[in-house]
Short mmCIF file of C-alpha atoms and ligand atoms in Angstrom, two decimals:
data_model
loop_
_atom_site.label_atom_id
_atom_site.label_comp_id
_atom_site.label_asym_id
_atom_site.label_seq_id
_atom_site.Cartn_x
_atom_site.Cartn_y
_atom_site.Cartn_z
CA MET A 29 68.48 149.07 75.98
CA ASN A 30 68.56 152.20 78.15
CA THR A 31 71.28 154.81 78.39
CA SER A 32 73.12 153.42 81.40
CA ARG A 33 73.39 149.98 79.82
CA ARG A 34 74.89 151.62 76.74
CA THR A 35 77.33 153.53 78.95
CA VAL A 36 78.51 150.37 80.67
CA MET A 37 78.98 148.61 77.37
CA ALA A 38 80.82 151.52 75.78
CA ALA A 39 83.23 151.76 78.72
CA GLY A 40 83.79 148.04 78.53
CA LEU A 41 84.47 148.04 74.81
CA ALA A 42 87.01 150.82 75.20
CA ALA A 43 88.68 148.86 77.99
CA GLY A 44 88.64 145.69 75.93
CA VAL A 45 90.85 147.28 73.28
CA ALA A 46 93.64 147.68 75.83
CA ALA A 47 93.29 144.09 77.03
CA THR A 48 95.60 142.34 74.62
CA SER A 49 98.61 141.19 76.59
CA VAL A 50 99.32 139.13 79.68
CA GLY A 51 101.81 140.81 81.98
CA THR A 52 103.20 139.70 85.31
CA ALA A 53 100.79 140.12 88.19
CA HIS A 54 103.43 141.43 90.56
CA ALA A 55 104.35 144.36 88.34
CA ALA A 56 100.72 145.54 88.02
CA PRO A 57 99.27 148.42 90.08
CA ALA A 58 97.28 147.65 93.26
CA HIS A 59 93.92 148.10 91.56
CA ALA A 60 93.35 146.71 88.09
CA ALA A 61 92.45 149.23 85.42
CA PRO A 62 89.51 148.03 83.30
CA GLY A 63 90.55 145.29 80.90
CA ARG A 64 94.12 145.13 82.23
CA THR A 65 95.87 142.11 83.62
CA PRO A 66 94.44 141.19 87.04
CA THR A 67 96.42 142.27 90.08
CA LYS A 68 97.49 140.31 93.12
CA THR A 69 97.82 141.43 96.76
CA LEU A 70 98.23 139.57 100.04
CA PHE A 71 94.85 139.10 101.79
CA GLY A 72 95.90 137.03 104.80
CA THR A 73 97.74 133.98 106.05
CA LEU A 74 96.30 130.60 107.03
CA ALA A 75 97.19 129.06 110.42
CA ASP A 76 99.81 126.84 108.72
CA GLY A 77 101.54 129.89 107.23
CA THR A 78 100.09 129.58 103.71
CA PRO A 79 99.66 133.05 102.18
CA VAL A 80 96.24 133.78 100.68
CA HIS A 81 96.13 136.25 97.81
CA LEU A 82 93.41 138.52 96.60
CA TRP A 83 93.12 138.84 92.84
CA ALA A 84 91.34 141.86 91.39
CA VAL A 85 89.91 141.72 87.89
CA ALA A 86 88.15 144.58 86.10
CA ASN A 87 86.44 144.84 82.72
CA GLY A 88 83.18 145.97 81.16
CA GLY A 89 82.40 148.23 84.14
CA ILE A 90 82.50 145.24 86.53
CA ARG A 91 85.13 144.53 89.17
CA LEU A 92 85.64 141.08 90.70
CA GLU A 93 87.84 140.13 93.65
CA VAL A 94 88.72 136.48 94.16
CA LEU A 95 90.76 134.74 96.88
CA SER A 96 93.20 131.92 96.23
CA TYR A 97 91.59 130.31 99.30
CA GLY A 98 88.40 128.57 98.13
CA GLY A 99 88.58 130.34 94.77
CA LEU A 100 85.95 132.41 96.46
CA VAL A 101 84.38 135.62 95.23
CA HIS A 102 85.24 138.19 97.87
CA ARG A 103 83.66 141.20 96.12
CA LEU A 104 81.71 141.87 92.95
CA ASP A 105 81.32 145.55 92.15
CA VAL A 106 78.62 146.39 89.63
CA PRO A 107 77.25 149.80 88.55
CA ASP A 108 73.69 150.93 89.20
CA ARG A 109 71.60 152.91 86.70
CA HIS A 110 73.55 156.07 87.60
CA GLY A 111 76.90 154.36 87.14
CA HIS A 112 77.59 154.07 90.89
CA ARG A 113 79.29 150.81 91.71
CA ALA A 114 78.40 148.73 94.78
CA ASN A 115 79.60 145.38 96.05
CA ILE A 116 76.71 142.98 95.37
CA ALA A 117 78.32 139.86 96.90
CA LEU A 118 78.23 138.96 100.59
CA GLY A 119 81.57 138.24 102.25
CA PHE A 120 83.88 139.04 105.16
CA ASP A 121 86.61 141.66 105.50
CA ASN A 122 89.12 139.11 106.86
CA LEU A 123 90.43 135.63 106.12
CA ALA A 124 89.81 134.18 109.61
CA ASP A 125 86.03 134.56 109.25
CA TYR A 126 86.07 132.92 105.81
CA VAL A 127 87.94 129.97 107.32
CA ALA A 128 85.96 129.66 110.56
CA LYS A 129 82.35 130.59 109.84
CA SER A 130 81.52 131.11 106.21
CA PRO A 131 78.26 129.62 104.93
CA TYR A 132 80.06 129.15 101.59
CA PHE A 133 80.19 132.92 100.80
CA GLY A 134 81.33 133.19 97.17
CA GLY A 135 82.78 129.69 97.32
CA LEU A 136 83.80 127.50 94.45
CA ILE A 137 81.85 124.37 95.31
CA GLY A 138 83.14 120.85 94.65
CA ARG A 139 83.32 118.04 94.21
CA PHE A 140 79.57 117.99 94.50
CA GLY A 141 77.23 120.96 94.76
CA ASN A 142 74.33 120.59 97.20
CA ARG A 143 73.40 117.42 99.09
CA ILE A 144 74.12 113.75 98.72
CA GLY A 145 71.61 111.79 100.81
CA ALA A 146 73.19 109.99 103.79
CA GLY A 147 76.52 111.05 102.24
CA LYS A 148 76.55 107.79 100.35
CA PHE A 149 76.41 106.64 96.74
CA THR A 150 77.17 103.53 94.72
CA LEU A 151 79.12 103.65 91.47
CA ASP A 152 80.08 100.59 89.41
CA GLY A 153 79.12 98.36 92.35
CA HIS A 154 81.28 100.15 94.91
CA THR A 155 79.68 102.18 97.72
CA TYR A 156 81.42 105.40 98.77
CA GLN A 157 80.87 107.08 102.13
CA LEU A 158 81.39 110.85 102.30
CA PRO A 159 81.79 113.00 105.42
CA LEU A 160 78.44 114.14 106.85
CA ASN A 161 78.33 117.89 107.39
CA ASP A 162 74.60 118.66 107.16
CA GLY A 163 72.76 116.47 109.64
CA VAL A 164 72.85 112.98 108.18
CA ASN A 165 73.76 114.23 104.70
CA SER A 166 76.83 115.50 102.88
CA LEU A 167 76.63 119.12 101.63
CA HIS A 168 78.74 120.97 99.06
CA GLY A 169 81.58 118.44 98.85
CA GLY A 170 81.94 117.68 102.57
CA THR A 171 83.72 119.15 105.57
CA LYS A 172 86.65 120.45 103.52
CA GLY A 173 85.29 120.97 100.03
CA PHE A 174 86.84 122.98 97.20
CA ASP A 175 85.63 126.20 98.86
CA LYS A 176 88.10 125.52 101.70
CA GLN A 177 91.07 124.47 99.59
CA MET A 178 93.92 126.51 98.12
CA TRP A 179 93.79 127.13 94.37
CA HIS A 180 96.57 127.89 91.94
CA VAL A 181 95.67 131.13 90.15
CA GLU A 182 96.93 132.39 86.78
CA PRO A 183 95.79 135.76 85.43
CA PHE A 184 95.06 136.46 81.77
CA ALA A 185 93.93 139.38 79.65
CA GLY A 186 92.98 138.91 76.03
CA ARG A 187 90.33 139.39 73.41
CA SER A 188 87.77 137.17 75.17
CA GLY A 189 88.10 139.29 78.29
CA THR A 190 90.23 139.44 81.36
CA GLY A 191 90.25 136.99 84.21
CA LEU A 192 91.72 134.17 86.22
CA VAL A 193 92.35 130.49 85.63
CA LEU A 194 92.06 128.60 88.91
CA SER A 195 93.27 125.04 89.12
CA ARG A 196 93.89 122.30 91.61
CA ILE A 197 94.35 118.57 91.72
CA SER A 198 91.96 116.88 94.11
CA PRO A 199 93.64 113.65 95.24
CA ASP A 200 91.98 110.24 94.91
CA GLY A 201 89.75 109.76 97.95
CA GLU A 202 89.61 113.42 98.95
CA MET A 203 86.43 113.90 101.00
CA GLY A 204 85.56 110.29 100.18
CA TYR A 205 85.27 110.78 96.41
CA PRO A 206 87.04 108.35 94.06
CA GLY A 207 89.56 109.37 91.39
CA THR A 208 92.27 111.98 91.10
CA LEU A 209 90.32 114.96 89.80
CA LYS A 210 92.16 117.64 87.85
CA VAL A 211 90.01 120.74 87.99
CA GLN A 212 90.20 124.03 86.14
CA VAL A 213 87.83 126.92 86.65
CA THR A 214 88.07 130.12 84.59
CA TYR A 215 86.51 133.38 85.74
CA THR A 216 86.26 135.86 82.85
CA LEU A 217 84.99 139.41 82.84
CA THR A 218 84.04 140.36 79.31
CA ALA A 219 83.94 143.82 77.77
CA ARG A 220 80.13 143.44 77.61
CA GLY A 221 79.75 143.46 81.41
CA GLU A 222 79.50 139.70 81.85
CA TRP A 223 81.05 137.47 84.49
CA ARG A 224 81.53 134.06 82.93
CA ILE A 225 82.58 130.85 84.69
CA ASP A 226 83.92 127.87 82.73
CA TYR A 227 84.48 124.66 84.67
CA SER A 228 86.39 121.63 83.44
CA ALA A 229 87.63 118.44 85.08
CA THR A 230 89.15 115.07 84.25
CA THR A 231 89.57 111.97 86.38
CA ASP A 232 91.65 108.78 86.44
CA ARG A 233 88.83 106.70 87.99
CA ALA A 234 85.06 106.78 87.60
CA THR A 235 83.64 109.44 89.92
CA VAL A 236 80.83 111.99 90.28
CA VAL A 237 81.26 115.75 89.77
CA ASN A 238 78.92 118.73 90.15
CA LEU A 239 80.74 122.06 90.40
CA THR A 240 79.08 125.40 91.10
CA SER A 241 79.61 128.88 92.52
CA HIS A 242 78.02 129.93 95.80
CA THR A 243 77.92 133.71 95.53
CA TYR A 244 75.32 135.38 97.75
CA PHE A 245 73.83 138.21 95.68
CA ASN A 246 72.16 141.39 96.87
CA LEU A 247 71.80 143.68 93.87
CA ALA A 248 71.09 146.67 96.14
CA GLY A 249 74.50 146.16 97.73
CA GLU A 250 75.90 143.79 100.33
CA GLY A 251 74.63 144.59 103.85
CA SER A 252 71.73 146.74 102.63
CA GLY A 253 68.91 144.56 103.98
CA PRO A 254 66.61 141.87 102.59
CA VAL A 255 66.28 140.96 98.94
CA TYR A 256 62.50 140.45 99.05
CA ASP A 257 61.82 143.25 96.57
CA HIS A 258 64.24 141.82 94.00
CA THR A 259 62.23 140.36 91.14
CA LEU A 260 63.02 136.99 89.66
CA GLU A 261 62.03 135.27 86.47
CA LEU A 262 63.10 131.60 86.27
CA ALA A 263 62.58 129.72 83.01
CA ALA A 264 61.55 126.49 84.71
CA ALA A 265 58.15 124.76 84.73
CA ARG A 266 59.34 122.07 87.15
CA TYR A 267 61.44 121.67 90.27
CA THR A 268 62.75 118.78 92.34
CA PRO A 269 60.68 118.59 95.57
CA VAL A 270 62.61 117.67 98.71
CA ASP A 271 61.98 115.83 101.97
CA ALA A 272 62.52 117.34 105.44
CA GLY A 273 66.30 116.87 105.06
CA LEU A 274 66.22 118.79 101.74
CA ILE A 275 66.99 115.63 99.75
CA PRO A 276 65.08 115.34 96.44
CA THR A 277 62.25 112.81 96.47
CA GLY A 278 63.03 112.01 92.81
CA GLU A 279 59.85 113.61 91.52
CA LEU A 280 59.96 116.41 88.94
CA ALA A 281 56.95 118.44 90.10
CA ARG A 282 55.20 121.26 88.27
CA VAL A 283 55.64 124.76 89.73
CA SER A 284 52.21 125.74 88.43
CA GLY A 285 49.89 126.78 91.28
CA THR A 286 52.73 126.79 93.85
CA PRO A 287 54.85 129.59 95.37
CA LEU A 288 57.76 128.16 93.35
CA ASP A 289 56.28 129.45 90.10
CA PHE A 290 58.66 132.17 88.84
CA ARG A 291 57.86 131.70 85.14
CA ARG A 292 56.42 135.22 85.16
CA THR A 293 58.64 137.68 86.98
CA LYS A 294 57.60 138.39 90.57
CA PRO A 295 59.17 139.80 93.74
CA ILE A 296 60.98 137.15 95.75
CA GLY A 297 59.06 138.16 98.88
CA ARG A 298 55.59 137.86 97.35
CA ASP A 299 55.01 134.17 98.13
CA ILE A 300 57.91 133.41 100.49
CA ARG A 301 55.62 133.22 103.55
CA THR A 302 53.09 130.89 101.91
CA SER A 303 52.53 127.85 104.14
CA HIS A 304 53.48 125.37 101.43
CA GLN A 305 55.17 122.21 102.74
CA GLN A 306 58.23 122.76 100.52
CA LEU A 307 58.77 126.27 101.93
CA LEU A 308 58.29 124.97 105.48
CA TYR A 309 60.98 122.35 104.95
CA ALA A 310 63.44 124.92 103.62
CA LYS A 311 62.36 128.00 105.66
CA GLY A 312 61.83 129.73 102.32
CA PHE A 313 63.16 128.93 98.87
CA ASP A 314 65.99 126.42 98.76
CA HIS A 315 65.19 124.25 95.78
CA ASN A 316 66.51 123.03 92.50
CA TRP A 317 64.54 124.27 89.50
CA VAL A 318 64.57 122.07 86.40
CA LEU A 319 65.47 124.53 83.67
CA ASP A 320 63.15 124.25 80.64
CA LYS A 321 66.09 124.38 78.25
CA GLY A 322 67.66 121.25 79.78
CA ARG A 323 71.37 120.51 79.60
CA THR A 324 72.90 122.40 76.67
CA SER A 325 76.29 122.55 74.96
CA HIS A 326 76.35 126.39 75.15
CA PRO A 327 75.05 128.63 77.93
CA GLU A 328 71.34 129.30 77.40
CA TYR A 329 68.92 131.59 79.20
CA ALA A 330 67.93 130.55 82.72
CA LEU A 331 66.81 133.61 84.70
CA THR A 332 66.58 137.35 85.24
CA LEU A 333 67.13 138.89 88.67
CA ALA A 334 66.42 142.62 89.04
CA GLU A 335 66.47 145.16 91.85
CA PRO A 336 64.08 148.10 91.40
CA ARG A 337 65.84 150.89 93.36
CA SER A 338 69.34 150.52 91.89
CA GLY A 339 68.08 149.31 88.52
CA ARG A 340 70.68 146.53 88.53
CA VAL A 341 69.77 143.48 86.47
CA MET A 342 71.54 140.14 86.35
CA LYS A 343 70.64 137.57 83.72
CA MET A 344 72.06 134.08 83.93
CA TYR A 345 72.78 131.70 81.06
CA THR A 346 74.09 128.21 81.64
CA THR A 347 74.83 124.84 80.10
CA GLU A 348 73.55 123.20 83.30
CA PRO A 349 70.10 121.55 83.58
CA GLY A 350 69.34 122.86 87.09
CA MET A 351 69.37 126.01 89.19
CA GLN A 352 69.40 126.07 92.99
CA PHE A 353 67.64 129.20 94.22
CA TYR A 354 68.39 129.64 97.93
CA SER A 355 66.85 132.71 99.60
CA GLY A 356 69.44 133.06 102.38
CA ASN A 357 67.14 131.33 104.88
CA PHE A 358 69.86 130.29 107.29
CA LEU A 359 71.51 133.72 107.66
CA ASP A 360 70.60 134.52 111.25
CA GLY A 361 72.19 137.78 112.31
CA THR A 362 75.35 136.19 113.72
CA LEU A 363 77.74 137.12 110.89
CA VAL A 364 79.26 140.56 110.30
CA GLY A 365 79.86 141.18 106.60
CA THR A 366 82.44 142.99 104.48
CA SER A 367 81.16 146.51 105.18
CA GLY A 368 80.52 145.89 108.89
CA HIS A 369 76.80 145.13 108.67
CA ILE A 370 75.08 142.12 110.26
CA TYR A 371 73.61 139.64 107.79
CA ARG A 372 70.07 138.54 108.65
CA GLN A 373 67.69 136.06 107.07
CA GLY A 374 66.87 136.96 103.46
CA ASP A 375 69.69 139.51 103.12
CA ALA A 376 70.93 137.78 99.95
CA LEU A 377 70.12 134.96 97.57
CA CYS A 378 72.17 132.32 95.83
CA LEU A 379 71.57 131.17 92.28
CA GLU A 380 73.67 128.07 91.76
CA SER A 381 73.72 126.54 88.28
CA GLN A 382 74.18 122.81 88.73
CA HIS A 383 73.14 119.24 88.11
CA PHE A 384 70.34 118.14 90.41
CA PRO A 385 71.11 117.54 94.10
CA ASP A 386 71.69 113.91 95.09
CA SER A 387 71.98 112.88 91.42
CA PRO A 388 74.29 109.93 92.22
CA ASN A 389 71.32 108.33 94.02
CA HIS A 390 68.81 109.15 91.28
CA PRO A 391 69.54 107.32 88.03
CA GLU A 392 66.52 109.10 86.50
CA PHE A 393 68.26 112.51 86.87
CA PRO A 394 70.84 113.76 84.31
CA SER A 395 74.05 111.89 85.10
CA THR A 396 76.90 113.40 87.12
CA VAL A 397 79.24 110.47 86.47
CA LEU A 398 82.65 111.30 85.00
CA ARG A 399 84.88 108.53 83.64
CA PRO A 400 88.54 108.46 82.61
CA GLY A 401 88.92 109.80 79.09
CA GLN A 402 85.93 112.13 79.42
CA THR A 403 86.14 115.85 80.15
CA TYR A 404 83.59 117.49 82.42
CA ARG A 405 82.67 120.88 80.98
CA THR A 406 80.04 123.37 82.11
CA SER A 407 79.70 127.13 81.71
CA THR A 408 77.61 129.82 83.34
CA VAL A 409 77.33 133.49 82.37
CA HIS A 410 76.11 136.29 84.65
CA ALA A 411 75.23 139.25 82.40
CA PHE A 412 74.88 142.60 84.17
CA SER A 413 72.91 145.60 82.92
CA THR A 414 70.63 148.28 84.31
CA ARG A 415 67.09 149.40 83.63
C1 BGC B 27 71.85 125.04 100.07
C2 BGC B 27 71.30 125.45 101.41
C3 BGC B 27 72.45 125.64 102.35
C4 BGC B 27 73.35 126.69 101.78
C5 BGC B 27 74.56 126.85 102.63
C6 BGC B 27 72.69 126.15 99.58
O1 BGC B 27 73.21 125.83 98.34
O2 BGC B 27 70.84 124.74 99.16
O3 BGC B 27 70.42 124.48 101.91
O4 BGC B 27 72.03 126.01 103.63
O5 BGC B 27 73.75 126.34 100.50
O6 BGC B 27 74.94 128.14 102.70
#
């Protein structure tokens, strides 16, 4: 561990000591002190008059800002090797853009991360039709998924860290999915400089669930240009190849000998222009890697993302069996981000821990079915450090 990593951890530990009580959000100062109860400010108002709040959480040297609209990550401020913090998450500086044109920036994705082929699946003999919002397929929970819904937010600060509990009840039939789904998502910043997400859900009818987070990362800072020199190591020997509509064929193919081989760390840009059919379909990387560790009861190592100039490193650990690595292929210079810069292709990447896309139509994939009496539980940890 180098000096700056030690510094971050020491600051976090000191902050953690103070983080023992839960106060009222309204009484807290505008910007959360490290390890203190998260603070709440008004961010904007939806067309129907609903106020949208911005919650700020700080601990372990990291600062996270989340909106009650979409449970979305608006900012994520992380120190570089010199201790200078930068916002490493793409977003907008206003609510209207999040509502009208966001490609899921920071969004809490549900009920189903990634695509369901033809927006259709059959469960217990009944076929469900979902709204189609990606050509002939359904993407990220449909036209008004969890990333476009209001969330109830409760702050907490305690020994495990400081953070937010987001919850909502998704009514039976919402976006075509069966069952009343009670969802709870906890964002925790720990004193060790980790951002942890714990998802849980229960249903009153058999359904399918696959929740994830759609943060667009640029470890050099949002709006600073392409991420091609970020290095990535992904602990996955296989991936799920897709067809032209980015729907898995059902095969678990080996990454060996393909541009999708990230088992040894390499810059994201090294093979991104290889004329491999999978990269042509996706205009770059936009695939689900089958994590070697499989589905686990506790978060286990999945990947390391690093940015050489800032020295920022993000490791991810998850209980999930899959990881969608999307290299920002569809950013096209039409969106103006949080700091006023235009976002172009490759200016960020998403790393979405998940079950495999289109699982409801692939009985051979790990199941995404949730039945009454069961509790859906998954966790993902983003651990920040510098080198
Ligand atoms: C998908 C991409 C999609 C993007 C939307 C990713 O999770 O894999 O295909 O374009 O989300 O921003």
